[in-house]
Amino acid sequence: AAFLLPVLAKRSSKKIVHMLCLLAGGAGLISIYFIHTQLWLLLPMLGMGLAWASILTMPYALLASSLPQEKMGYYMGVFNFFIVIPQIVSGLLLGW
């Protein structure tokens, strides 16, 4: 499904695709409460997979389209710090 996100983003917009994927993930999470059959749990997992694919790709695509080309590497590096540093801190501290 992640390979379809750029195709959908070209047809509409990156913001709309990201919003729809996040809504699909939210609906999938909420629907887990109402599902009592193991086989039907595959459907919410599809929605959550769409949201996960969008979370990993669309913020970078949104940022890259709004940055000046001469400063792209700097701003993408700073943006990546805000993603990686909390992951490192949580990995080191929350395991205890």
mmCIF file of N, CA and C in Angstrom:
data_model
loop_
_atom_site.group_PDB
_atom_site.id
_atom_site.type_symbol
_atom_site.label_atom_id
_atom_site.label_comp_id
_atom_site.label_asym_id
_atom_site.label_seq_id
_atom_site.Cartn_x
_atom_site.Cartn_y
_atom_site.Cartn_z
ATOM 1 N N ALA A 1 0.819 -1.204 0.000
ATOM 2 C CA ALA A 1 0.000 0.000 0.000
ATOM 3 C C ALA A 1 0.852 1.252 0.000
ATOM 4 N N ALA A 2 2.068 1.168 0.542
ATOM 5 C CA ALA A 2 2.930 2.352 0.611
ATOM 6 C C ALA A 2 3.327 2.827 -0.793
ATOM 7 N N PHE A 3 3.370 1.909 -1.748
ATOM 8 C CA PHE A 3 3.733 2.296 -3.109
ATOM 9 C C PHE A 3 2.610 3.069 -3.798
ATOM 10 N N LEU A 4 1.406 2.964 -3.286
ATOM 11 C CA LEU A 4 0.278 3.697 -3.871
ATOM 12 C C LEU A 4 0.170 5.128 -3.338
ATOM 13 N N LEU A 5 0.807 5.426 -2.231
ATOM 14 C CA LEU A 5 0.695 6.758 -1.652
ATOM 15 C C LEU A 5 1.196 7.869 -2.580
ATOM 16 N N PRO A 6 2.345 7.723 -3.245
ATOM 17 C CA PRO A 6 2.756 8.784 -4.168
ATOM 18 C C PRO A 6 1.802 8.962 -5.354
ATOM 19 N N VAL A 7 1.232 7.862 -5.817
ATOM 20 C CA VAL A 7 0.272 7.941 -6.929
ATOM 21 C C VAL A 7 -0.961 8.722 -6.490
ATOM 22 N N LEU A 8 -1.459 8.405 -5.304
ATOM 23 C CA LEU A 8 -2.621 9.125 -4.778
ATOM 24 C C LEU A 8 -2.283 10.584 -4.495
ATOM 25 N N ALA A 9 -1.063 10.847 -4.033
ATOM 26 C CA ALA A 9 -0.661 12.224 -3.732
ATOM 27 C C ALA A 9 -0.565 13.067 -5.002
ATOM 28 N N LYS A 10 -0.184 12.459 -6.115
ATOM 29 C CA LYS A 10 -0.137 13.204 -7.375
ATOM 30 C C LYS A 10 -1.534 13.555 -7.870
ATOM 31 N N ARG A 11 -2.482 12.667 -7.603
ATOM 32 C CA ARG A 11 -3.853 12.909 -8.076
ATOM 33 C C ARG A 11 -4.596 13.918 -7.211
ATOM 34 N N SER A 12 -4.307 13.958 -5.921
ATOM 35 C CA SER A 12 -4.975 14.942 -5.049
ATOM 36 C C SER A 12 -3.910 15.842 -4.430
ATOM 37 N N SER A 13 -3.602 15.651 -3.178
ATOM 38 C CA SER A 13 -2.510 16.387 -2.542
ATOM 39 C C SER A 13 -1.924 15.535 -1.424
ATOM 40 N N LYS A 14 -0.704 15.868 -1.034
ATOM 41 C CA LYS A 14 -0.035 15.102 0.009
ATOM 42 C C LYS A 14 -0.767 15.222 1.338
ATOM 43 N N LYS A 15 -1.286 16.406 1.612
ATOM 44 C CA LYS A 15 -1.997 16.625 2.878
ATOM 45 C C LYS A 15 -3.267 15.781 2.952
ATOM 46 N N ILE A 16 -3.987 15.722 1.858
ATOM 47 C CA ILE A 16 -5.233 14.944 1.833
ATOM 48 C C ILE A 16 -4.929 13.459 2.010
ATOM 49 N N VAL A 17 -3.909 12.962 1.312
ATOM 50 C CA VAL A 17 -3.554 11.546 1.409
ATOM 51 C C VAL A 17 -3.121 11.214 2.835
ATOM 52 N N HIS A 18 -2.313 12.083 3.430
ATOM 53 C CA HIS A 18 -1.858 11.853 4.801
ATOM 54 C C HIS A 18 -3.046 11.850 5.764
ATOM 55 N N MET A 19 -3.955 12.791 5.590
ATOM 56 C CA MET A 19 -5.129 12.873 6.450
ATOM 57 C C MET A 19 -5.977 11.610 6.325
ATOM 58 N N LEU A 20 -6.215 11.145 5.106
ATOM 59 C CA LEU A 20 -7.043 9.963 4.891
ATOM 60 C C LEU A 20 -6.392 8.710 5.483
ATOM 61 N N CYS A 21 -5.076 8.609 5.345
ATOM 62 C CA CYS A 21 -4.376 7.452 5.912
ATOM 63 C C CYS A 21 -4.436 7.472 7.435
ATOM 64 N N LEU A 22 -4.271 8.645 8.030
ATOM 65 C CA LEU A 22 -4.366 8.734 9.488
ATOM 66 C C LEU A 22 -5.777 8.431 9.971
ATOM 67 N N LEU A 23 -6.775 8.866 9.220
ATOM 68 C CA LEU A 23 -8.150 8.535 9.576
ATOM 69 C C LEU A 23 -8.401 7.031 9.462
ATOM 70 N N ALA A 24 -7.828 6.388 8.447
ATOM 71 C CA ALA A 24 -7.966 4.939 8.301
ATOM 72 C C ALA A 24 -7.312 4.216 9.476
ATOM 73 N N GLY A 25 -6.159 4.713 9.924
ATOM 74 C CA GLY A 25 -5.504 4.116 11.080
ATOM 75 C C GLY A 25 -6.308 4.308 12.354
ATOM 76 N N GLY A 26 -6.869 5.495 12.529
ATOM 77 C CA GLY A 26 -7.702 5.747 13.701
ATOM 78 C C GLY A 26 -8.953 4.892 13.709
ATOM 79 N N ALA A 27 -9.576 4.771 12.552
ATOM 80 C CA ALA A 27 -10.772 3.927 12.457
ATOM 81 C C ALA A 27 -10.412 2.465 12.718
ATOM 82 N N GLY A 28 -9.248 2.046 12.242
ATOM 83 C CA GLY A 28 -8.806 0.677 12.499
ATOM 84 C C GLY A 28 -8.561 0.430 13.974
ATOM 85 N N LEU A 29 -7.941 1.392 14.643
ATOM 86 C CA LEU A 29 -7.701 1.242 16.077
ATOM 87 C C LEU A 29 -9.007 1.180 16.865
ATOM 88 N N ILE A 30 -9.937 2.045 16.538
ATOM 89 C CA ILE A 30 -11.219 2.067 17.247
ATOM 90 C C ILE A 30 -12.000 0.786 16.980
ATOM 91 N N SER A 31 -11.937 0.290 15.756
ATOM 92 C CA SER A 31 -12.739 -0.884 15.419
ATOM 93 C C SER A 31 -12.247 -2.156 16.093
ATOM 94 N N ILE A 32 -11.014 -2.173 16.576
ATOM 95 C CA ILE A 32 -10.512 -3.361 17.283
ATOM 96 C C ILE A 32 -11.377 -3.657 18.507
ATOM 97 N N TYR A 33 -11.871 -2.629 19.141
ATOM 98 C CA TYR A 33 -12.718 -2.808 20.327
ATOM 99 C C TYR A 33 -14.001 -3.564 20.002
ATOM 100 N N PHE A 34 -14.525 -3.349 18.817
ATOM 101 C CA PHE A 34 -15.821 -3.921 18.452
ATOM 102 C C PHE A 34 -15.727 -5.283 17.771
ATOM 103 N N ILE A 35 -14.539 -5.706 17.392
ATOM 104 C CA ILE A 35 -14.370 -6.967 16.659
ATOM 105 C C ILE A 35 -14.054 -8.083 17.642
ATOM 106 N N HIS A 36 -14.774 -9.183 17.524
ATOM 107 C CA HIS A 36 -14.584 -10.303 18.434
ATOM 108 C C HIS A 36 -14.131 -11.570 17.718
ATOM 109 N N THR A 37 -13.917 -11.494 16.420
ATOM 110 C CA THR A 37 -13.461 -12.643 15.644
ATOM 111 C C THR A 37 -12.044 -12.370 15.155
ATOM 112 N N GLN A 38 -11.181 -13.343 15.319
ATOM 113 C CA GLN A 38 -9.773 -13.162 14.992
ATOM 114 C C GLN A 38 -9.559 -12.844 13.511
ATOM 115 N N LEU A 39 -10.302 -13.463 12.644
ATOM 116 C CA LEU A 39 -10.134 -13.245 11.207
ATOM 117 C C LEU A 39 -10.471 -11.816 10.800
ATOM 118 N N TRP A 40 -11.494 -11.233 11.432
ATOM 119 C CA TRP A 40 -11.896 -9.867 11.095
ATOM 120 C C TRP A 40 -10.885 -8.832 11.561
ATOM 121 N N LEU A 41 -9.942 -9.215 12.404
ATOM 122 C CA LEU A 41 -8.916 -8.265 12.853
ATOM 123 C C LEU A 41 -7.953 -7.882 11.732
ATOM 124 N N LEU A 42 -7.983 -8.615 10.637
ATOM 125 C CA LEU A 42 -7.138 -8.253 9.497
ATOM 126 C C LEU A 42 -7.565 -6.915 8.892
ATOM 127 N N LEU A 43 -8.834 -6.617 8.928
ATOM 128 C CA LEU A 43 -9.330 -5.365 8.353
ATOM 129 C C LEU A 43 -8.790 -4.127 9.087
ATOM 130 N N PRO A 44 -8.855 -4.058 10.430
ATOM 131 C CA PRO A 44 -8.257 -2.905 11.097
ATOM 132 C C PRO A 44 -6.748 -2.826 10.904
ATOM 133 N N MET A 45 -6.099 -3.979 10.757
ATOM 134 C CA MET A 45 -4.656 -3.955 10.545
ATOM 135 C C MET A 45 -4.298 -3.324 9.199
ATOM 136 N N LEU A 46 -5.170 -3.460 8.218
ATOM 137 C CA LEU A 46 -4.949 -2.785 6.934
ATOM 138 C C LEU A 46 -4.982 -1.267 7.115
ATOM 139 N N GLY A 47 -5.965 -0.791 7.862
ATOM 140 C CA GLY A 47 -6.044 0.642 8.123
ATOM 141 C C GLY A 47 -4.850 1.149 8.903
ATOM 142 N N MET A 48 -4.414 0.372 9.887
ATOM 143 C CA MET A 48 -3.260 0.784 10.672
ATOM 144 C C MET A 48 -1.974 0.706 9.852
ATOM 145 N N GLY A 49 -1.912 -0.243 8.926
ATOM 146 C CA GLY A 49 -0.761 -0.318 8.034
ATOM 147 C C GLY A 49 -0.693 0.871 7.088
ATOM 148 N N LEU A 50 -1.846 1.300 6.610
ATOM 149 C CA LEU A 50 -1.886 2.512 5.784
ATOM 150 C C LEU A 50 -1.391 3.720 6.567
ATOM 151 N N ALA A 51 -1.858 3.845 7.798
ATOM 152 C CA ALA A 51 -1.428 4.963 8.634
ATOM 153 C C ALA A 51 0.071 4.898 8.889
ATOM 154 N N TRP A 52 0.591 3.723 9.153
ATOM 155 C CA TRP A 52 2.018 3.572 9.422
ATOM 156 C C TRP A 52 2.850 3.924 8.184
ATOM 157 N N ALA A 53 2.408 3.486 7.022
ATOM 158 C CA ALA A 53 3.119 3.830 5.780
ATOM 159 C C ALA A 53 3.117 5.334 5.563
ATOM 160 N N SER A 54 2.012 5.966 5.853
ATOM 161 C CA SER A 54 1.917 7.412 5.680
ATOM 162 C C SER A 54 2.763 8.154 6.700
ATOM 163 N N ILE A 55 2.775 7.671 7.931
ATOM 164 C CA ILE A 55 3.562 8.321 8.984
ATOM 165 C C ILE A 55 5.044 8.280 8.647
ATOM 166 N N LEU A 56 5.487 7.212 8.014
ATOM 167 C CA LEU A 56 6.906 7.077 7.690
ATOM 168 C C LEU A 56 7.325 7.854 6.446
ATOM 169 N N THR A 57 6.396 8.168 5.569
ATOM 170 C CA THR A 57 6.799 8.800 4.310
ATOM 171 C C THR A 57 6.287 10.221 4.109
ATOM 172 N N MET A 58 5.040 10.457 4.419
ATOM 173 C CA MET A 58 4.419 11.726 4.031
ATOM 174 C C MET A 58 4.989 12.961 4.733
ATOM 175 N N PRO A 59 5.386 12.906 6.022
ATOM 176 C CA PRO A 59 5.977 14.112 6.598
ATOM 177 C C PRO A 59 7.232 14.573 5.863
ATOM 178 N N TYR A 60 8.054 13.629 5.423
ATOM 179 C CA TYR A 60 9.244 13.991 4.655
ATOM 180 C C TYR A 60 8.864 14.590 3.303
ATOM 181 N N ALA A 61 7.874 14.011 2.655
ATOM 182 C CA ALA A 61 7.435 14.536 1.359
ATOM 183 C C ALA A 61 6.835 15.929 1.512
ATOM 184 N N LEU A 62 6.059 16.136 2.565
ATOM 185 C CA LEU A 62 5.481 17.465 2.800
ATOM 186 C C LEU A 62 6.568 18.492 3.077
ATOM 187 N N LEU A 63 7.557 18.107 3.863
ATOM 188 C CA LEU A 63 8.642 19.031 4.189
ATOM 189 C C LEU A 63 9.505 19.324 2.965
ATOM 190 N N ALA A 64 9.821 18.297 2.192
ATOM 191 C CA ALA A 64 10.696 18.479 1.032
ATOM 192 C C ALA A 64 10.074 19.397 -0.012
ATOM 193 N N SER A 65 8.762 19.382 -0.123
ATOM 194 C CA SER A 65 8.124 20.232 -1.131
ATOM 195 C C SER A 65 8.034 21.691 -0.693
ATOM 196 N N SER A 66 8.302 21.974 0.573
ATOM 197 C CA SER A 66 8.188 23.358 1.041
ATOM 198 C C SER A 66 9.535 23.981 1.395
ATOM 199 N N LEU A 67 10.633 23.272 1.178
ATOM 200 C CA LEU A 67 11.954 23.791 1.536
ATOM 201 C C LEU A 67 12.672 24.373 0.325
ATOM 202 N N PRO A 68 13.517 25.378 0.559
ATOM 203 C CA PRO A 68 14.371 25.844 -0.537
ATOM 204 C C PRO A 68 15.445 24.804 -0.848
ATOM 205 N N GLN A 69 15.756 24.633 -2.113
ATOM 206 C CA GLN A 69 16.684 23.594 -2.542
ATOM 207 C C GLN A 69 18.075 23.746 -1.937
ATOM 208 N N GLU A 70 18.550 24.968 -1.765
ATOM 209 C CA GLU A 70 19.917 25.166 -1.267
ATOM 210 C C GLU A 70 20.059 24.835 0.217
ATOM 211 N N LYS A 71 18.971 24.764 0.969
ATOM 212 C CA LYS A 71 19.023 24.447 2.398
ATOM 213 C C LYS A 71 18.329 23.126 2.728
ATOM 214 N N MET A 72 18.006 22.335 1.718
ATOM 215 C CA MET A 72 17.233 21.112 1.935
ATOM 216 C C MET A 72 17.944 20.150 2.872
ATOM 217 N N GLY A 73 19.230 19.907 2.674
ATOM 218 C CA GLY A 73 19.958 18.953 3.516
ATOM 219 C C GLY A 73 19.976 19.366 4.970
ATOM 220 N N TYR A 74 20.176 20.647 5.228
ATOM 221 C CA TYR A 74 20.208 21.146 6.606
ATOM 222 C C TYR A 74 18.864 20.947 7.297
ATOM 223 N N TYR A 75 17.794 21.377 6.657
ATOM 224 C CA TYR A 75 16.477 21.293 7.275
ATOM 225 C C TYR A 75 16.004 19.842 7.421
ATOM 226 N N MET A 76 16.323 18.997 6.463
ATOM 227 C CA MET A 76 15.948 17.593 6.587
ATOM 228 C C MET A 76 16.717 16.933 7.729
ATOM 229 N N GLY A 77 17.977 17.330 7.917
ATOM 230 C CA GLY A 77 18.752 16.807 9.043
ATOM 231 C C GLY A 77 18.175 17.228 10.380
ATOM 232 N N VAL A 78 17.803 18.498 10.501
ATOM 233 C CA VAL A 78 17.193 18.983 11.741
ATOM 234 C C VAL A 78 15.859 18.280 11.980
ATOM 235 N N PHE A 79 15.054 18.116 10.937
ATOM 236 C CA PHE A 79 13.780 17.412 11.056
ATOM 237 C C PHE A 79 14.010 15.975 11.510
ATOM 238 N N ASN A 80 15.041 15.343 10.992
ATOM 239 C CA ASN A 80 15.345 13.968 11.372
ATOM 240 C C ASN A 80 15.788 13.889 12.836
ATOM 241 N N PHE A 81 16.482 14.928 13.342
ATOM 242 C CA PHE A 81 16.856 14.948 14.759
ATOM 243 C C PHE A 81 15.626 14.855 15.651
ATOM 244 N N PHE A 82 14.568 15.570 15.289
ATOM 245 C CA PHE A 82 13.357 15.576 16.101
ATOM 246 C C PHE A 82 12.634 14.230 16.072
ATOM 247 N N ILE A 83 12.985 13.378 15.129
ATOM 248 C CA ILE A 83 12.412 12.036 15.079
ATOM 249 C C ILE A 83 13.329 11.039 15.787
ATOM 250 N N VAL A 84 14.618 11.142 15.552
ATOM 251 C CA VAL A 84 15.567 10.144 16.045
ATOM 252 C C VAL A 84 15.904 10.329 17.520
ATOM 253 N N ILE A 85 16.093 11.554 17.977
ATOM 254 C CA ILE A 85 16.492 11.781 19.374
ATOM 255 C C ILE A 85 15.455 11.245 20.360
ATOM 256 N N PRO A 86 14.141 11.496 20.190
ATOM 257 C CA PRO A 86 13.190 10.871 21.121
ATOM 258 C C PRO A 86 13.208 9.344 21.076
ATOM 259 N N GLN A 87 13.470 8.766 19.909
ATOM 260 C CA GLN A 87 13.552 7.313 19.821
ATOM 261 C C GLN A 87 14.754 6.795 20.608
ATOM 262 N N ILE A 88 15.881 7.476 20.510
ATOM 263 C CA ILE A 88 17.074 7.056 21.241
ATOM 264 C C ILE A 88 16.863 7.203 22.741
ATOM 265 N N VAL A 89 16.298 8.325 23.163
ATOM 266 C CA VAL A 89 16.050 8.552 24.588
ATOM 267 C C VAL A 89 15.080 7.518 25.139
ATOM 268 N N SER A 90 13.998 7.249 24.421
ATOM 269 C CA SER A 90 13.047 6.253 24.914
ATOM 270 C C SER A 90 13.652 4.852 24.920
ATOM 271 N N GLY A 91 14.479 4.553 23.939
ATOM 272 C CA GLY A 91 15.130 3.245 23.923
ATOM 273 C C GLY A 91 16.097 3.054 25.072
ATOM 274 N N LEU A 92 16.770 4.135 25.472
ATOM 275 C CA LEU A 92 17.722 4.027 26.563
ATOM 276 C C LEU A 92 17.055 4.074 27.939
ATOM 277 N N LEU A 93 16.023 4.877 28.083
ATOM 278 C CA LEU A 93 15.433 5.100 29.412
ATOM 279 C C LEU A 93 14.212 4.256 29.721
ATOM 280 N N LEU A 94 13.369 3.991 28.733
ATOM 281 C CA LEU A 94 12.112 3.304 29.023
ATOM 282 C C LEU A 94 12.284 1.803 29.211
ATOM 283 N N GLY A 95 13.394 1.261 28.814
ATOM 284 C CA GLY A 95 13.628 -0.159 29.014
ATOM 285 C C GLY A 95 13.823 -0.525 30.475
ATOM 286 N N TRP A 96 14.261 0.416 31.274
ATOM 287 C CA TRP A 96 14.498 0.157 32.696
ATOM 288 C C TRP A 96 13.197 0.014 33.412
#
